[in-house]
XYZ file of C-alpha atoms in Angstrom:
664
model
C -11.220 -25.081 10.030
C -13.200 -27.020 7.511
C -16.175 -24.207 6.243
C -18.929 -25.774 4.109
C -20.282 -22.495 3.835
C -18.779 -21.640 0.990
C -20.809 -24.827 -0.529
C -23.809 -22.246 0.559
C -25.927 -20.951 -2.313
C -25.923 -16.671 -2.301
C -29.848 -17.567 -3.161
C -30.037 -20.034 -0.317
C -28.812 -17.628 2.609
C -30.996 -14.987 1.169
C -34.202 -16.889 3.360
C -31.943 -17.612 6.434
C -33.751 -16.161 9.070
C -31.206 -16.121 11.629
C -27.425 -14.529 10.784
C -24.617 -16.542 10.766
C -21.736 -15.839 10.875
C -18.408 -17.436 9.286
C -15.814 -17.018 12.362
C -16.784 -18.644 16.165
C -15.854 -16.660 18.377
C -12.101 -18.607 18.457
C -11.580 -17.114 15.173
C -12.273 -13.567 15.952
C -10.471 -10.626 17.190
C -10.623 -7.187 17.570
C -14.001 -7.491 17.861
C -14.933 -9.006 14.361
C -16.917 -11.798 14.409
C -16.676 -12.788 10.205
C -19.447 -12.596 7.829
C -23.203 -12.396 8.038
C -24.160 -14.786 6.473
C -28.368 -14.004 5.732
C -26.840 -10.783 3.850
C -26.991 -11.696 -0.028
C -23.804 -11.777 -1.168
C -22.391 -12.942 -4.548
C -18.782 -15.743 -3.324
C -16.318 -16.561 -5.963
C -18.164 -19.726 -8.499
C -14.843 -20.944 -10.053
C -16.383 -19.887 -13.304
C -13.819 -20.393 -15.951
C -12.400 -17.245 -16.764
C -12.800 -15.215 -21.039
C -9.875 -13.475 -21.850
C -10.923 -12.671 -25.526
C -8.056 -13.663 -28.625
C -4.403 -11.803 -28.342
C -4.309 -8.798 -29.517
C -7.758 -7.107 -29.615
C -7.848 -3.769 -28.087
C -10.347 -2.851 -25.946
C -9.034 -6.391 -24.527
C -10.689 -8.479 -21.672
C -9.842 -6.940 -18.804
C -8.794 -10.292 -17.500
C -5.534 -9.802 -19.210
C -4.988 -6.293 -17.477
C -4.841 -8.847 -14.427
C -3.115 -11.267 -16.602
C -0.085 -9.175 -17.088
C 2.904 -9.185 -14.331
C 5.895 -8.537 -12.760
C 8.150 -9.287 -9.553
C 6.922 -7.952 -6.610
C 8.911 -6.646 -3.855
C 12.804 -7.548 -4.598
C 16.540 -7.833 -3.324
C 19.687 -8.475 -4.108
C 22.030 -10.847 -2.369
C 24.508 -9.516 -0.378
C 27.227 -10.953 -2.820
C 24.991 -8.708 -5.095
C 24.537 -12.623 -7.814
C 21.162 -13.571 -6.979
C 17.448 -11.085 -7.028
C 15.027 -13.106 -4.905
C 11.302 -11.574 -5.249
C 7.924 -12.346 -4.386
C 5.328 -13.136 -8.068
C 2.088 -13.093 -8.097
C 2.014 -15.294 -11.659
C 1.071 -18.485 -10.062
C -2.092 -17.225 -8.690
C -0.829 -16.011 -5.265
C 2.571 -14.173 -4.388
C 5.257 -16.654 -4.038
C 9.357 -15.911 -3.378
C 11.251 -16.753 -7.038
C 14.864 -16.337 -6.991
C 16.776 -15.462 -10.399
C 20.981 -14.384 -11.249
C 21.269 -11.124 -11.384
C 22.692 -11.212 -14.583
C 20.122 -12.556 -15.958
C 18.446 -15.769 -16.977
C 15.077 -18.336 -15.956
C 14.177 -17.487 -12.417
C 13.273 -20.546 -10.169
C 9.908 -20.893 -8.009
C 10.687 -21.964 -4.012
C 7.940 -21.599 -2.737
C 3.931 -23.038 -3.142
C 0.586 -22.090 -2.186
C 2.194 -19.863 0.482
C 1.826 -16.450 -0.488
C 4.860 -14.717 0.882
C 5.855 -11.197 1.995
C 8.596 -9.380 0.784
C 11.863 -11.962 1.432
C 14.899 -10.812 3.062
C 18.154 -12.371 2.651
C 20.528 -13.304 5.956
C 23.218 -11.456 6.163
C 25.756 -14.942 5.048
C 23.631 -14.656 1.916
C 22.685 -18.215 2.504
C 18.914 -18.228 3.036
C 15.949 -15.927 2.167
C 13.909 -14.836 5.303
C 10.403 -14.562 4.916
C 6.625 -13.941 6.269
C 3.473 -15.528 5.717
C 0.132 -15.356 6.661
C -3.667 -16.639 6.695
C -5.270 -16.106 4.009
C -4.924 -11.898 4.082
C -5.235 -11.604 8.001
C -1.976 -9.874 8.612
C -0.369 -12.378 11.469
C 2.052 -14.185 10.065
C 4.491 -16.975 10.228
C 8.497 -16.597 9.665
C 10.043 -19.134 7.479
C 13.589 -19.084 6.210
C 13.918 -20.969 3.436
C 17.270 -21.703 1.161
C 18.346 -20.302 -2.217
C 17.976 -23.190 -3.712
C 15.102 -24.135 -2.245
C 15.892 -27.680 -1.120
C 15.561 -26.996 3.329
C 13.375 -24.604 4.787
C 12.392 -24.353 8.494
C 9.097 -22.273 10.361
C 11.383 -19.833 13.078
C 7.894 -18.443 14.251
C 5.261 -19.750 13.842
C 2.020 -17.801 13.088
C 0.108 -16.881 16.369
C -3.197 -15.989 16.939
C -3.589 -12.440 17.889
C 0.299 -11.434 17.286
C 0.027 -9.279 14.157
C 4.533 -8.886 13.483
C 6.088 -5.793 11.836
C 9.990 -7.166 9.738
C 12.421 -5.028 10.732
C 16.408 -5.769 9.885
C 19.396 -7.817 10.527
C 21.560 -7.829 13.039
C 25.447 -9.929 11.393
C 25.423 -12.458 13.543
C 22.339 -13.518 12.029
C 19.853 -12.304 14.453
C 17.333 -10.216 13.814
C 14.979 -7.326 15.669
C 10.883 -7.422 14.539
C 7.712 -5.779 16.249
C 4.618 -7.348 17.612
C 1.920 -7.530 19.480
C 2.220 -11.158 20.962
C 2.185 -9.004 24.648
C -1.469 -8.933 24.151
C -1.897 -5.104 24.602
C -3.059 -3.852 21.541
C 0.513 -2.092 20.355
C 3.717 -3.275 18.941
C 6.799 -3.782 20.764
C 10.240 -4.617 19.252
C 11.229 -8.142 19.801
C 14.410 -9.769 19.333
C 14.163 -12.659 17.592
C 17.103 -15.839 16.051
C 16.848 -17.766 13.571
C 16.612 -21.153 16.098
C 13.400 -19.563 17.221
C 14.015 -17.281 20.190
C 12.654 -13.961 20.789
C 12.921 -11.736 23.298
C 11.178 -9.088 24.260
C 13.313 -5.736 23.823
C 10.992 -2.493 24.429
C 7.482 -2.328 25.989
C 5.137 0.402 24.085
C 2.359 2.624 25.092
C 1.313 2.745 21.484
C 2.939 1.746 18.749
C 7.090 1.167 18.295
C 8.592 -0.238 15.209
C 12.086 -1.209 14.530
C 13.734 -0.002 11.744
C 17.557 -1.072 11.237
C 20.490 -2.161 13.557
C 24.086 -0.876 12.847
C 26.934 -2.918 11.087
C 28.309 -3.951 14.656
C 25.192 -5.255 15.977
C 25.084 -2.868 19.343
C 21.880 -0.429 17.601
C 19.618 -0.664 16.235
C 16.740 2.837 14.721
C 13.138 2.661 16.171
C 10.471 4.565 14.959
C 7.513 5.147 16.472
C 4.376 6.143 14.136
C 2.312 8.867 15.115
C -0.647 9.448 12.833
C -0.386 7.976 9.721
C 2.490 10.551 7.840
C 4.606 10.768 11.246
C 6.784 9.130 13.473
C 9.373 9.521 15.747
C 13.048 8.196 15.853
C 14.854 6.463 18.885
C 18.006 4.719 19.187
C 17.739 1.745 21.119
C 21.201 0.303 23.019
C 20.186 -3.414 22.462
C 22.868 -4.488 25.266
C 21.646 -1.954 27.640
C 17.900 -1.886 25.916
C 18.032 2.548 26.859
C 16.152 4.329 24.021
C 17.672 7.486 23.275
C 15.666 10.414 21.126
C 17.143 11.185 17.881
C 14.020 13.215 16.776
C 10.614 13.778 18.403
C 9.207 16.830 16.791
C 5.197 18.478 17.902
C 2.960 16.223 17.397
C 1.179 19.989 15.746
C 4.997 19.715 13.515
C 4.887 16.137 13.300
C 6.796 14.166 10.502
C 8.366 11.196 8.832
C 12.374 9.991 9.613
C 11.490 6.987 7.581
C 10.115 8.068 3.346
C 13.517 6.333 2.358
C 15.140 3.944 4.335
C 18.510 3.878 6.740
C 21.687 3.319 6.022
C 24.576 2.991 8.077
C 28.108 3.483 8.409
C 30.377 1.091 8.176
C 31.589 1.935 11.616
C 28.524 1.756 12.738
C 28.961 5.845 13.734
C 26.084 7.070 12.387
C 23.655 6.406 9.752
C 22.013 8.825 6.743
C 18.119 8.655 6.000
C 15.099 10.984 4.737
C 13.662 13.422 6.438
C 11.192 16.269 6.168
C 11.025 18.022 9.630
C 10.687 21.186 9.621
C 10.463 21.140 6.266
C 7.576 20.156 2.981
C 9.405 17.484 1.809
C 11.871 14.629 2.953
C 15.566 15.845 2.788
C 18.709 13.455 2.591
C 19.781 13.502 6.583
C 22.404 12.263 8.643
C 23.251 11.313 11.954
C 26.031 11.086 14.361
C 26.496 9.076 17.237
C 28.702 11.044 18.498
C 28.210 14.715 18.144
C 24.398 13.601 17.939
C 24.000 16.171 14.996
C 21.782 16.049 12.573
C 22.899 17.492 8.950
C 20.548 17.769 6.030
C 22.975 17.055 2.572
C 20.487 17.533 -0.028
C 17.430 18.758 0.366
C 15.051 18.829 -3.240
C 11.578 20.033 -3.760
C 10.408 16.692 -3.760
C 10.598 13.482 -1.744
C 14.322 11.879 -1.856
C 12.669 7.675 -1.386
C 14.163 4.335 -1.307
C 17.933 6.203 0.332
C 20.740 3.026 -0.779
C 24.643 3.909 -0.024
C 27.489 1.910 -1.833
C 31.332 1.914 -3.271
C 33.732 3.228 -1.165
C 36.903 5.776 -1.097
C 36.119 8.064 -4.151
C 33.540 5.842 -5.429
C 31.680 5.893 -2.669
C 28.155 6.111 -3.884
C 24.430 7.519 -3.200
C 21.871 6.457 -5.220
C 17.846 7.508 -4.049
C 14.803 8.547 -5.892
C 12.260 11.381 -6.103
C 9.224 11.697 -5.740
C 7.961 13.891 -8.352
C 4.495 14.360 -8.381
C 4.015 10.076 -8.751
C 7.120 9.571 -11.101
C 10.461 8.567 -9.623
C 13.863 9.800 -10.609
C 16.838 7.573 -10.059
C 20.207 10.038 -8.497
C 23.521 8.318 -7.929
C 25.451 10.573 -6.601
C 28.603 10.772 -5.951
C 29.171 11.070 -1.955
C 32.896 12.669 -2.107
C 32.169 15.497 -4.584
C 27.965 15.913 -5.059
C 28.334 15.296 -8.752
C 25.626 12.839 -10.168
C 25.056 10.355 -12.519
C 22.758 10.148 -14.554
C 20.765 6.619 -16.576
C 19.197 6.245 -19.399
C 16.430 3.635 -21.000
C 14.580 2.822 -17.437
C 11.002 3.384 -17.934
C 9.114 5.887 -16.504
C 7.318 5.267 -13.290
C 8.134 4.700 -9.463
C 11.812 2.418 -8.896
C 12.709 0.349 -4.988
C 16.345 -0.094 -5.312
C 19.121 -2.142 -3.460
C 22.771 -1.660 -3.912
C 25.252 -4.164 -2.859
C 29.428 -4.346 -2.927
C 32.382 -2.395 -2.542
C 34.794 -1.826 -5.209
C 31.929 -3.058 -7.330
C 29.312 -2.221 -6.909
C 25.563 -3.313 -8.502
C 22.462 -1.358 -8.515
C 19.449 -3.000 -8.616
C 16.592 -1.460 -10.056
C 12.780 -3.214 -9.848
C 10.450 -0.251 -12.230
C 6.694 -0.452 -11.821
C 5.686 1.943 -13.986
C 2.462 2.786 -15.994
C 3.394 0.480 -19.160
C 4.930 -2.033 -17.050
C 3.470 -4.881 -14.192
C 7.699 -4.871 -13.341
C 10.368 -4.850 -14.504
C 13.947 -5.833 -13.184
C 17.173 -4.405 -14.566
C 20.992 -3.928 -13.670
C 23.076 -0.867 -13.144
C 26.783 -0.604 -13.564
C 26.385 2.987 -11.085
C 29.640 4.067 -11.807
C 29.588 4.070 -15.026
C 25.784 4.604 -15.312
C 24.240 1.829 -18.276
C 21.591 0.187 -17.405
C 20.528 -3.686 -18.692
C 16.920 -4.890 -18.440
C 17.384 -8.529 -16.843
C 13.648 -9.219 -16.485
C 11.417 -8.533 -18.712
C 6.959 -7.882 -17.500
C 4.139 -9.787 -19.578
C 1.973 -8.237 -21.126
C -0.511 -10.994 -21.702
C -0.864 -10.722 -24.960
C -0.975 -6.112 -24.920
C -0.019 -3.774 -27.130
C 2.241 -1.935 -24.545
C 1.989 1.878 -26.786
C -1.680 1.155 -26.427
C -1.375 1.762 -22.835
C -1.499 4.777 -21.542
C 0.694 7.902 -19.862
C -1.172 9.300 -16.550
C -0.720 12.932 -17.612
C -0.310 15.402 -13.869
C -3.027 17.410 -13.333
C -3.663 20.142 -10.463
C -6.968 22.638 -9.713
C -7.837 24.845 -6.806
C -10.089 23.367 -4.345
C -12.758 26.196 -3.476
C -10.464 27.037 -0.094
C -8.398 28.238 -2.009
C -5.600 25.357 -1.476
C -4.051 23.425 -4.496
C -5.198 19.828 -5.453
C -3.691 17.479 -7.389
C -4.343 14.194 -9.975
C -3.655 11.745 -12.142
C -5.595 11.523 -15.123
C -5.864 9.081 -17.975
C -7.731 10.115 -20.461
C -8.625 7.134 -23.226
C -6.871 7.741 -26.972
C -8.624 9.983 -28.875
C -10.755 11.650 -26.075
C -12.703 14.112 -27.619
C -13.754 17.822 -25.525
C -16.488 19.860 -24.590
C -19.639 18.081 -25.231
C -18.025 15.090 -26.325
C -15.891 14.576 -23.554
C -15.514 10.510 -21.971
C -17.183 9.510 -18.825
C -15.037 9.525 -15.905
C -14.044 7.246 -13.052
C -12.903 8.429 -9.759
C -10.455 6.275 -8.245
C -9.558 7.082 -4.233
C -6.920 6.115 -3.222
C -6.643 4.370 0.306
C -4.260 5.213 3.446
C -5.605 8.382 3.840
C -1.682 9.231 3.146
C -1.214 7.226 0.084
C -0.879 8.789 -3.173
C -1.754 8.026 -6.595
C 1.858 7.390 -9.033
C 2.594 6.256 -12.477
C 1.893 2.325 -10.961
C 1.157 -0.067 -13.647
C -2.969 0.192 -13.125
C -4.888 -2.988 -14.537
C -7.852 -1.352 -13.855
C -7.544 2.004 -14.687
C -6.009 0.779 -18.238
C -8.929 -0.860 -18.860
C -11.390 1.364 -18.629
C -9.643 3.749 -20.414
C -9.448 1.708 -23.435
C -13.227 0.999 -23.133
C -13.843 5.239 -23.490
C -14.321 5.837 -20.173
C -11.403 8.266 -18.440
C -9.748 7.614 -15.248
C -8.416 10.696 -13.119
C -6.525 9.099 -9.232
C -7.027 11.878 -6.697
C -4.566 13.036 -4.708
C -6.806 14.731 -2.378
C -5.427 16.990 0.160
C -3.981 14.615 3.909
C -2.225 12.572 0.511
C 1.830 12.060 1.431
C 3.695 13.478 -1.614
C 3.024 16.150 -1.649
C 4.369 17.927 1.139
C 4.242 17.592 5.090
C 1.840 20.091 5.283
C -0.761 19.113 2.886
C -0.829 15.797 4.010
C -2.440 16.095 7.559
C -4.894 19.066 5.418
C -7.781 16.192 6.266
C -6.649 15.706 10.071
C -9.790 14.824 12.518
C -12.650 18.129 12.328
C -11.080 18.579 8.739
C -11.744 14.660 7.457
C -14.817 15.945 4.919
C -12.584 19.101 3.982
C -10.709 15.862 1.411
C -13.800 14.498 0.560
C -15.551 17.778 -0.735
C -12.042 17.881 -2.851
C -13.828 15.126 -4.787
C -16.122 16.940 -5.833
C -14.282 20.353 -6.441
C -11.659 18.604 -8.932
C -15.025 16.942 -10.594
C -16.327 19.878 -11.558
C -12.841 21.974 -12.428
C -12.311 18.769 -14.761
C -15.398 18.863 -16.814
C -15.504 22.760 -16.403
C -12.024 22.109 -18.336
C -13.986 19.992 -20.892
C -12.166 16.522 -19.841
C -14.563 15.047 -18.646
C -18.321 14.699 -19.083
C -19.683 15.390 -15.224
C -22.574 13.660 -15.840
C -21.168 10.561 -16.022
C -19.209 10.280 -13.644
C -18.412 6.736 -11.069
C -16.108 6.811 -7.623
C -14.863 4.315 -6.482
C -12.035 3.421 -3.806
C -11.336 1.039 -0.576
C -9.621 0.863 2.273
C -10.222 4.860 2.865
C -10.802 4.877 -0.543
C -14.277 2.629 0.011
C -14.907 5.338 3.229
C -14.415 8.204 0.686
C -16.683 6.827 -1.980
C -19.344 5.857 1.063
C -18.612 9.838 2.231
C -19.236 11.343 -1.051
C -22.270 9.986 -2.254
C -23.503 10.379 1.482
C -22.712 14.005 1.324
C -23.277 15.074 -1.615
C -25.520 13.755 -3.747
C -26.046 13.912 -6.957
C -22.223 14.547 -8.134
C -21.461 11.347 -8.604
C -24.194 8.325 -11.023
C -22.235 5.610 -8.927
C -20.375 4.069 -6.603
C -17.971 1.023 -5.550
C -16.526 0.476 -2.672
C -14.774 -1.695 -1.784
C -13.612 -3.119 2.566
C -14.890 0.690 3.334
C -15.386 1.945 6.514
C -19.248 3.180 7.641
C -19.454 4.276 11.107
C -16.180 5.332 12.242
C -17.100 4.987 15.976
C -17.580 1.166 15.695
C -13.882 0.715 13.261
C -11.857 3.232 15.188
C -13.029 0.713 18.349
C -11.938 -2.708 16.906
C -9.344 -1.459 14.085
C -6.771 -3.730 14.469
C -2.732 -2.393 16.121
C -1.240 -1.518 12.793
C -3.953 1.458 12.523
C -4.435 1.858 16.069
C -1.505 3.713 17.413
C -2.219 6.127 14.234
C -6.198 6.908 14.689
C -5.514 8.535 17.410
C -3.684 11.382 15.661
C -5.371 11.434 12.362
C -9.381 10.349 13.037
C -8.866 11.473 17.697
C -9.504 9.307 20.177
C -12.674 7.519 19.658
C -12.532 6.570 23.746
C -13.345 10.404 24.247
C -17.124 11.183 24.141
C -16.124 14.623 22.018
C -14.941 12.385 19.511
C -16.853 9.831 19.637
C -20.201 12.402 19.207
C -18.328 13.795 16.551
C -18.507 10.514 13.836
C -21.505 9.881 15.446
C -22.851 12.776 13.363
C -20.310 12.853 10.356
C -19.986 9.201 9.733
C -21.763 6.949 5.849
C -24.061 5.313 7.922
C -26.035 8.332 9.544
C -26.468 9.925 5.852
C -27.047 6.707 4.812
C -30.685 7.908 3.624
C -28.977 10.634 1.240
C -27.772 8.305 -1.077
C -30.112 7.380 -4.233
C -27.552 5.281 -6.611
C -26.927 2.367 -7.156
C -23.364 1.274 -5.063
C -21.081 -2.071 -5.311
C -19.727 -3.211 -2.347
C -17.057 -6.123 -1.655
C -14.913 -7.324 1.390
C -12.987 -9.736 2.220
C -14.026 -12.198 5.813
C -10.845 -12.207 6.730
C -10.302 -7.989 7.195
C -8.134 -8.131 9.850
C -8.086 -3.645 9.417
C -11.970 -3.322 7.959
C -14.228 -5.645 10.034
C -16.690 -6.631 6.854
C -19.866 -5.289 9.181
C -19.006 -1.836 8.002
C -19.918 -2.873 4.671
C -22.694 -5.189 5.489
C -24.179 -2.489 7.533
C -24.063 0.096 4.380
C -25.337 -2.894 2.242
C -28.774 -3.092 4.070
C -29.513 0.446 4.818
C -29.375 0.940 0.843
C -31.292 -1.650 0.392
C -33.699 -0.884 2.800
C -34.140 2.632 1.814
C -34.615 1.533 -2.258
C -31.092 2.167 -3.499
C -29.471 -1.105 -5.760
C -26.230 -2.045 -3.754
C -25.164 -5.296 -4.820
C -21.861 -7.281 -2.563
C -18.966 -9.391 -3.572
C -17.972 -11.611 -0.284
C -14.538 -12.757 -0.946
C -14.262 -16.038 2.120
C -10.558 -16.461 1.689
C -9.532 -12.664 1.245
C -8.400 -10.119 3.934
C -8.084 -6.826 3.229
C -7.855 -6.395 -0.620
C -7.720 -9.430 -2.832
C -4.337 -10.905 -2.886
C -4.892 -14.181 -5.507
C -5.528 -13.911 -8.696
C -8.611 -16.377 -9.098
C -10.045 -13.763 -6.695
C -8.557 -10.755 -8.570
C -9.832 -12.083 -12.328
C -13.954 -12.431 -10.500
C -13.998 -9.914 -8.617
C -13.242 -6.301 -11.346
C -15.651 -8.754 -14.427
C -17.811 -7.792 -11.189
C -16.834 -4.447 -11.334
C -16.382 -3.911 -15.061
C -19.845 -4.910 -16.172
C -20.790 -2.800 -12.995
C -19.838 0.191 -14.456
C -19.856 0.052 -17.608
C -23.520 -0.166 -17.533
C -23.744 2.555 -14.707
C -21.815 4.930 -16.945
C -24.656 3.835 -20.666
C -21.192 1.868 -22.438
C -21.893 0.203 -25.419
C -20.460 -3.373 -23.660
C -21.815 -4.910 -26.933
C -18.323 -3.040 -28.826
């Protein structure tokens, strides 16, 4: 559909008497109407991007955003080729390269792909792609040489999908909302474009893995943001057997690290925190129904892989230590560890293929690299970098390593976060200003990934703090439940406690503190500015919630399944009354500092109305509230052109409000 409104200037929109919407009724879903074009907003205008010279310090924010490396990646079944997504062309596309090293080849163009998945025979690459971030994807298959492409399942309006796994015969399982009931059911599809429903859901199911013999599938059921139940699905009889279903009060996760089947299909391994604080390596036997714990460190086990055979059977996984990953290569027979030297600090994703000659692939994303690909000999414990990130002229030696800090909240709960301190930062009276960057979720976790915005601000002399307030994952199962329902505002209060603790330690200037965040982090910005006026001097809220009543009523299927545990059932009067009182929009008159707002028109998770209502409320109260509206994005900015446009606006806003001399 041609959108002529994209050519309309913000000034013209401001004088419209009657609201006009960017989507008509045929394009809306879950109550979303699209953008109210009567609200004055800033939109990307295609203006030139200024970079400055390579090697300049501090560099322009565009160079930090242009620093790039591979995204989601997988190793081919024969271990010879790596397929990965990479947004160097402006949006995520599919690329391949030899596992031995070489020149990457781009296979898709103007697509915006999700993570590529190899077919079991290695002859095809399966991927999904949606329209401008609306999260309703089509399924496609591409030959590894990029010469043949097939549409497997076309995108369908209202059909949100979550891909699961391939069986050896090339069929696959996935979760879908195609039935129209607003929940995810389990489907089985084929590469010929066939699809049939296997199991209907009452809330939210996700297909995770298929046994090697194709008889069974592993299915999880969402329980809140951070938990799930685990079931065994017989694909012939379509009967589901419960493997683990803790009480809701003791909810836990079974999908922290993926699933690995035994070659004989008689059991599998996974990571679960049932009955403990952190995800432990666990096995399940189909014959006995027994769950057995293999390894249980004081950290979540993630990225679980098994390869090799006999005396060289390898169990490979990562441990999440406060946002930094540690790689473990463990002998499955004697439990001994192999050390892999040389991997950069950060977070790792793994893929191991092969039996007699196993090959381990590691994708690194760390504070010093936006993405590197490494091949590891898991038997010898040696590693070779085969793809280096492009730092766009940045000096790697001047990038800031985040430090883990911990402080007690006023009620005694230990809080944690990652602190980026500028080079040569002083303490006390000369401490730097700070930007709090709140993650989404709410069950996300601030980790030691490459953070272009944090690195930019730190280079400009501004500290950046990425808090893991209560409700975050990675810090124990109990910790992730401490913000549930009535406790929602406790996590908002944590931001104030952390700011005061950092200021008391002399690490930041508590009088020059701003707060920013996206999605749930955007809600946290709205909430902390309304609940605790005077603590922060400015805010940046990206696609955040203003009114929990409306947000929960029209939440997309990907969110509704978890909302009842995390927030309460909005159809009950009890919870409607709670959020009518405790939503940021109800206290917007208490926000007195400038706030930069932004939202994508195509957002299927949080409707753009949530931002629009905050903008209108603040402006009506005489509070500065600039608004960046991006027509061709959904829940976040995937296109490089939009990132370059938006984050420059954000940087300019924050530097002005924090009193930086931008001419330096």
